[in-house]
Amino acid sequence: MESFETVRLSPFYEDVKGGAVRCLVCERRCVIRPGERGYCKARMNIGGRLYTLNYGALSALESRPIEIKPFFHFWPGSTAMTFSTWSCNFPCPWCQNWHLSRAIPEPGRDKYISPERVVKYALRAGDEGVCASFNEPLMEFEYTLDLFRLAKSRGLYTTYVSNGYMTPQALAALAEAGLDGLKVDIKGDAEVYREVLGARVDVPWRNAEEALKRGVHVEIVFLMVTGLSDREEVVEDVVERHLKHVGEDTPLHLLRYFPAYKYSEPPTPLERIEWAWKYARREGVKFVYVGNVRGHPGEHTYCPRCGAAVIKRLGPYVIEYKLREDFRCPKCGERLPIRGRYVKKTPTWLALL
């Protein structure tokens, strides 16, 4: 292949017979023959070695509020320089960012943007951190390792908005590179993963649990897709696994689905969202949030001891913040599991790509 800046050798593979390689970034663990690409089309076997085609090939670069990811217990009120590339390792037919996730990387098409430049933009915009988002960040895994090391050296936090389908080796590398926050999108129960995604439900939960053990902040997001993952038995399965793998203190975000890409079912009925919100709290998840329903009381953070509303939000914006500096409730003194610090500012949106 012609030499391009966005084509870089990846160390995350092992040799297989006949010049093939096995990718060790995603849990699909594709065996890729010479001249071919893996499932995601973002990595290619060139001469018996694995190369990433997406290194610095950014599809978006924007300063955004951290709450929109959503992270509600991580640096509240802050902004992060958010970046993305192309493709995905999941075939979700309801994908909101399908124009990115379904695009096949093409070396030579995209302008290379260095990690140094992203960090420079973040500091110039007054951001507190950086975030890999929009499409699955594993598609630019090797790039994020380099960018996160640099960002940490400049005092910025680092976050991943992911489907959580990485290998243990990849997760370990991210933690070693300084990953601070991981948001894991849960798609449903074992049936949804098997029948719709051709994947295993245990993998994202395993990785969320391991990330917590490594000191990474974790939040779980569950998109309740009409007629598929909004069924009671699916919600019950998600809540059960949440309590088992990440515990009662880890935030659980229940998102309302809207039609997108190839999925045309109507938006999730509000009564299903309401039931799930109450059910998860009743089962013992302390911090359950409702997303994509602006003005819902589930947008706020409540003290788990006295019930006081200590952080009020409207969509991705913090509109009222009452916690003490040490994240304790001003009424009863309960300390809430929030990481970082509260940033009191009006978040600005800045698109650079």
mmCIF file of C-alpha atoms in Angstrom, residues 47-195:
data_model
loop_
_atom_site.group_PDB
_atom_site.id
_atom_site.type_symbol
_atom_site.label_atom_id
_atom_site.label_comp_id
_atom_site.label_asym_id
_atom_site.label_seq_id
_atom_site.Cartn_x
_atom_site.Cartn_y
_atom_site.Cartn_z
ATOM 1 C CA GLY A 47 2.913 -8.110 4.346
ATOM 2 C CA GLY A 48 2.072 -10.264 7.337
ATOM 3 C CA ARG A 49 1.823 -7.371 9.813
ATOM 4 C CA LEU A 50 -1.223 -5.540 11.164
ATOM 5 C CA TYR A 51 -1.649 -1.871 10.293
ATOM 6 C CA THR A 52 -4.216 0.655 11.474
ATOM 7 C CA LEU A 53 -5.627 2.797 8.650
ATOM 8 C CA ASN A 54 -7.166 5.423 10.952
ATOM 9 C CA TYR A 55 -4.192 6.916 12.770
ATOM 10 C CA GLY A 56 -5.017 10.619 13.050
ATOM 11 C CA ALA A 57 -7.682 10.379 10.332
ATOM 12 C CA LEU A 58 -10.242 12.415 12.241
ATOM 13 C CA SER A 59 -13.856 12.781 11.144
ATOM 14 C CA ALA A 60 -14.771 15.345 13.837
ATOM 15 C CA LEU A 61 -13.041 17.563 16.391
ATOM 16 C CA GLU A 62 -15.237 19.558 18.767
ATOM 17 C CA SER A 63 -15.156 21.070 22.253
ATOM 18 C CA ARG A 64 -18.257 19.730 24.053
ATOM 19 C CA PRO A 65 -19.756 19.490 27.583
ATOM 20 C CA ILE A 66 -18.769 16.259 29.333
ATOM 21 C CA GLU A 67 -22.415 15.727 30.356
ATOM 22 C CA ILE A 68 -23.420 15.095 26.742
ATOM 23 C CA LYS A 69 -21.341 11.868 26.576
ATOM 24 C CA PRO A 70 -23.023 11.298 29.091
ATOM 25 C CA PHE A 71 -20.697 11.493 32.097
ATOM 26 C CA PHE A 72 -22.629 12.783 35.119
ATOM 27 C CA HIS A 73 -20.208 11.813 37.906
ATOM 28 C CA PHE A 74 -17.002 12.897 36.203
ATOM 29 C CA TRP A 75 -15.728 16.479 36.194
ATOM 30 C CA PRO A 76 -19.250 17.989 36.199
ATOM 31 C CA GLY A 77 -19.592 21.204 34.204
ATOM 32 C CA SER A 78 -16.349 20.680 32.296
ATOM 33 C CA THR A 79 -15.732 20.462 28.553
ATOM 34 C CA ALA A 80 -13.620 18.028 26.546
ATOM 35 C CA MET A 81 -12.051 18.258 23.102
ATOM 36 C CA THR A 82 -13.963 15.447 21.429
ATOM 37 C CA PHE A 83 -12.637 13.611 18.401
ATOM 38 C CA SER A 84 -13.614 10.686 16.180
ATOM 39 C CA THR A 85 -12.596 8.738 13.104
ATOM 40 C CA TRP A 86 -14.426 6.263 10.812
ATOM 41 C CA SER A 87 -16.040 2.806 10.999
ATOM 42 C CA CYS A 88 -17.164 0.541 13.857
ATOM 43 C CA ASN A 89 -16.958 -3.043 15.086
ATOM 44 C CA PHE A 90 -20.724 -3.243 15.725
ATOM 45 C CA PRO A 91 -23.511 -3.216 13.082
ATOM 46 C CA CYS A 92 -26.213 -1.418 15.145
ATOM 47 C CA PRO A 93 -29.127 -0.709 12.747
ATOM 48 C CA TRP A 94 -30.289 2.217 14.942
ATOM 49 C CA CYS A 95 -26.934 4.058 14.968
ATOM 50 C CA GLN A 96 -27.292 7.833 15.317
ATOM 51 C CA ASN A 97 -23.810 8.438 13.880
ATOM 52 C CA TRP A 98 -24.089 5.960 11.019
ATOM 53 C CA HIS A 99 -22.476 8.429 8.587
ATOM 54 C CA LEU A 100 -19.273 7.902 10.615
ATOM 55 C CA SER A 101 -19.651 4.316 11.798
ATOM 56 C CA ARG A 102 -20.565 2.911 8.398
ATOM 57 C CA ALA A 103 -17.833 4.780 6.494
ATOM 58 C CA ILE A 104 -14.900 2.636 5.395
ATOM 59 C CA PRO A 105 -11.470 4.151 6.107
ATOM 60 C CA GLU A 106 -9.635 5.151 2.949
ATOM 61 C CA PRO A 107 -5.972 6.106 3.361
ATOM 62 C CA GLY A 108 -5.194 9.271 1.438
ATOM 63 C CA ARG A 109 -8.728 10.646 1.769
ATOM 64 C CA ASP A 110 -8.344 12.168 5.215
ATOM 65 C CA LYS A 111 -5.960 14.829 6.406
ATOM 66 C CA TYR A 112 -3.694 13.679 9.229
ATOM 67 C CA ILE A 113 -4.152 15.493 12.546
ATOM 68 C CA SER A 114 -1.453 14.806 15.120
ATOM 69 C CA PRO A 115 -2.057 14.095 18.829
ATOM 70 C CA GLU A 116 -0.076 17.256 19.575
ATOM 71 C CA ARG A 117 -2.521 19.314 17.564
ATOM 72 C CA VAL A 118 -5.573 17.898 19.362
ATOM 73 C CA VAL A 119 -4.029 18.650 22.759
ATOM 74 C CA LYS A 120 -3.095 22.144 21.565
ATOM 75 C CA TYR A 121 -6.699 22.788 20.494
ATOM 76 C CA ALA A 122 -8.024 21.495 23.831
ATOM 77 C CA LEU A 123 -5.795 23.830 25.823
ATOM 78 C CA ARG A 124 -6.625 26.764 23.554
ATOM 79 C CA ALA A 125 -10.368 26.124 23.940
ATOM 80 C CA GLY A 126 -10.065 26.011 27.734
ATOM 81 C CA ASP A 127 -11.118 22.355 27.909
ATOM 82 C CA GLU A 128 -10.362 20.263 30.971
ATOM 83 C CA GLY A 129 -9.911 17.051 28.987
ATOM 84 C CA VAL A 130 -10.110 15.094 25.754
ATOM 85 C CA CYS A 131 -12.668 12.500 24.700
ATOM 86 C CA ALA A 132 -12.757 9.810 21.998
ATOM 87 C CA SER A 133 -16.393 9.613 20.909
ATOM 88 C CA PHE A 134 -18.999 9.832 18.083
ATOM 89 C CA ASN A 135 -17.941 6.524 16.490
ATOM 90 C CA GLU A 136 -16.381 3.570 18.321
ATOM 91 C CA PRO A 137 -12.973 4.817 19.584
ATOM 92 C CA LEU A 138 -11.386 1.366 19.238
ATOM 93 C CA MET A 139 -11.219 2.213 15.531
ATOM 94 C CA GLU A 140 -8.493 4.730 16.428
ATOM 95 C CA PHE A 141 -7.135 2.743 19.370
ATOM 96 C CA GLU A 142 -3.417 3.148 18.628
ATOM 97 C CA TYR A 143 -3.894 6.897 18.121
ATOM 98 C CA THR A 144 -5.731 7.303 21.423
ATOM 99 C CA LEU A 145 -2.872 5.655 23.324
ATOM 100 C CA ASP A 146 -0.438 8.260 22.037
ATOM 101 C CA LEU A 147 -2.873 11.144 22.451
ATOM 102 C CA PHE A 148 -3.816 10.173 26.022
ATOM 103 C CA ARG A 149 -0.191 9.974 27.158
ATOM 104 C CA LEU A 150 0.398 13.454 25.786
ATOM 105 C CA ALA A 151 -2.852 14.847 27.206
ATOM 106 C CA LYS A 152 -2.047 13.537 30.678
ATOM 107 C CA SER A 153 1.387 15.174 30.543
ATOM 108 C CA ARG A 154 -0.365 18.494 29.875
ATOM 109 C CA GLY A 155 -2.820 18.133 32.786
ATOM 110 C CA LEU A 156 -5.876 17.054 30.781
ATOM 111 C CA TYR A 157 -8.207 14.193 31.671
ATOM 112 C CA THR A 158 -8.865 11.423 29.129
ATOM 113 C CA THR A 159 -12.143 9.645 28.345
ATOM 114 C CA TYR A 160 -13.575 6.946 26.067
ATOM 115 C CA VAL A 161 -17.192 6.679 24.864
ATOM 116 C CA SER A 162 -17.234 3.047 23.803
ATOM 117 C CA ASN A 163 -19.290 -0.098 23.260
ATOM 118 C CA GLY A 164 -16.784 -1.763 25.586
ATOM 119 C CA TYR A 165 -15.936 -4.590 23.187
ATOM 120 C CA MET A 166 -12.150 -4.406 23.590
ATOM 121 C CA THR A 167 -9.802 -7.242 24.497
ATOM 122 C CA PRO A 168 -8.267 -7.372 27.995
ATOM 123 C CA GLN A 169 -4.922 -6.444 26.386
ATOM 124 C CA ALA A 170 -6.434 -3.327 24.821
ATOM 125 C CA LEU A 171 -8.108 -2.267 28.060
ATOM 126 C CA ALA A 172 -4.856 -2.740 29.970
ATOM 127 C CA ALA A 173 -3.017 -0.591 27.412
ATOM 128 C CA LEU A 174 -5.624 2.173 27.725
ATOM 129 C CA ALA A 175 -5.343 2.155 31.512
ATOM 130 C CA GLU A 176 -1.552 2.292 31.294
ATOM 131 C CA ALA A 177 -1.803 5.216 28.847
ATOM 132 C CA GLY A 178 -3.786 7.141 31.459
ATOM 133 C CA LEU A 179 -7.460 6.525 30.682
ATOM 134 C CA ASP A 180 -9.500 8.355 33.325
ATOM 135 C CA GLY A 181 -13.120 7.735 32.306
ATOM 136 C CA LEU A 182 -14.913 5.003 30.352
ATOM 137 C CA LYS A 183 -18.535 5.194 29.275
ATOM 138 C CA VAL A 184 -19.810 1.787 28.172
ATOM 139 C CA ASP A 185 -22.837 1.489 25.883
ATOM 140 C CA ILE A 186 -24.809 -1.632 26.764
ATOM 141 C CA LYS A 187 -27.014 -2.793 23.883
ATOM 142 C CA GLY A 188 -29.276 -5.256 25.682
ATOM 143 C CA ASP A 189 -29.285 -8.850 26.893
ATOM 144 C CA ALA A 190 -27.531 -11.938 25.515
ATOM 145 C CA GLU A 191 -30.143 -12.390 22.776
ATOM 146 C CA VAL A 192 -29.714 -8.828 21.443
ATOM 147 C CA TYR A 193 -25.938 -9.195 21.362
ATOM 148 C CA ARG A 194 -26.085 -12.622 19.696
ATOM 149 C CA GLU A 195 -28.875 -12.085 17.172
#
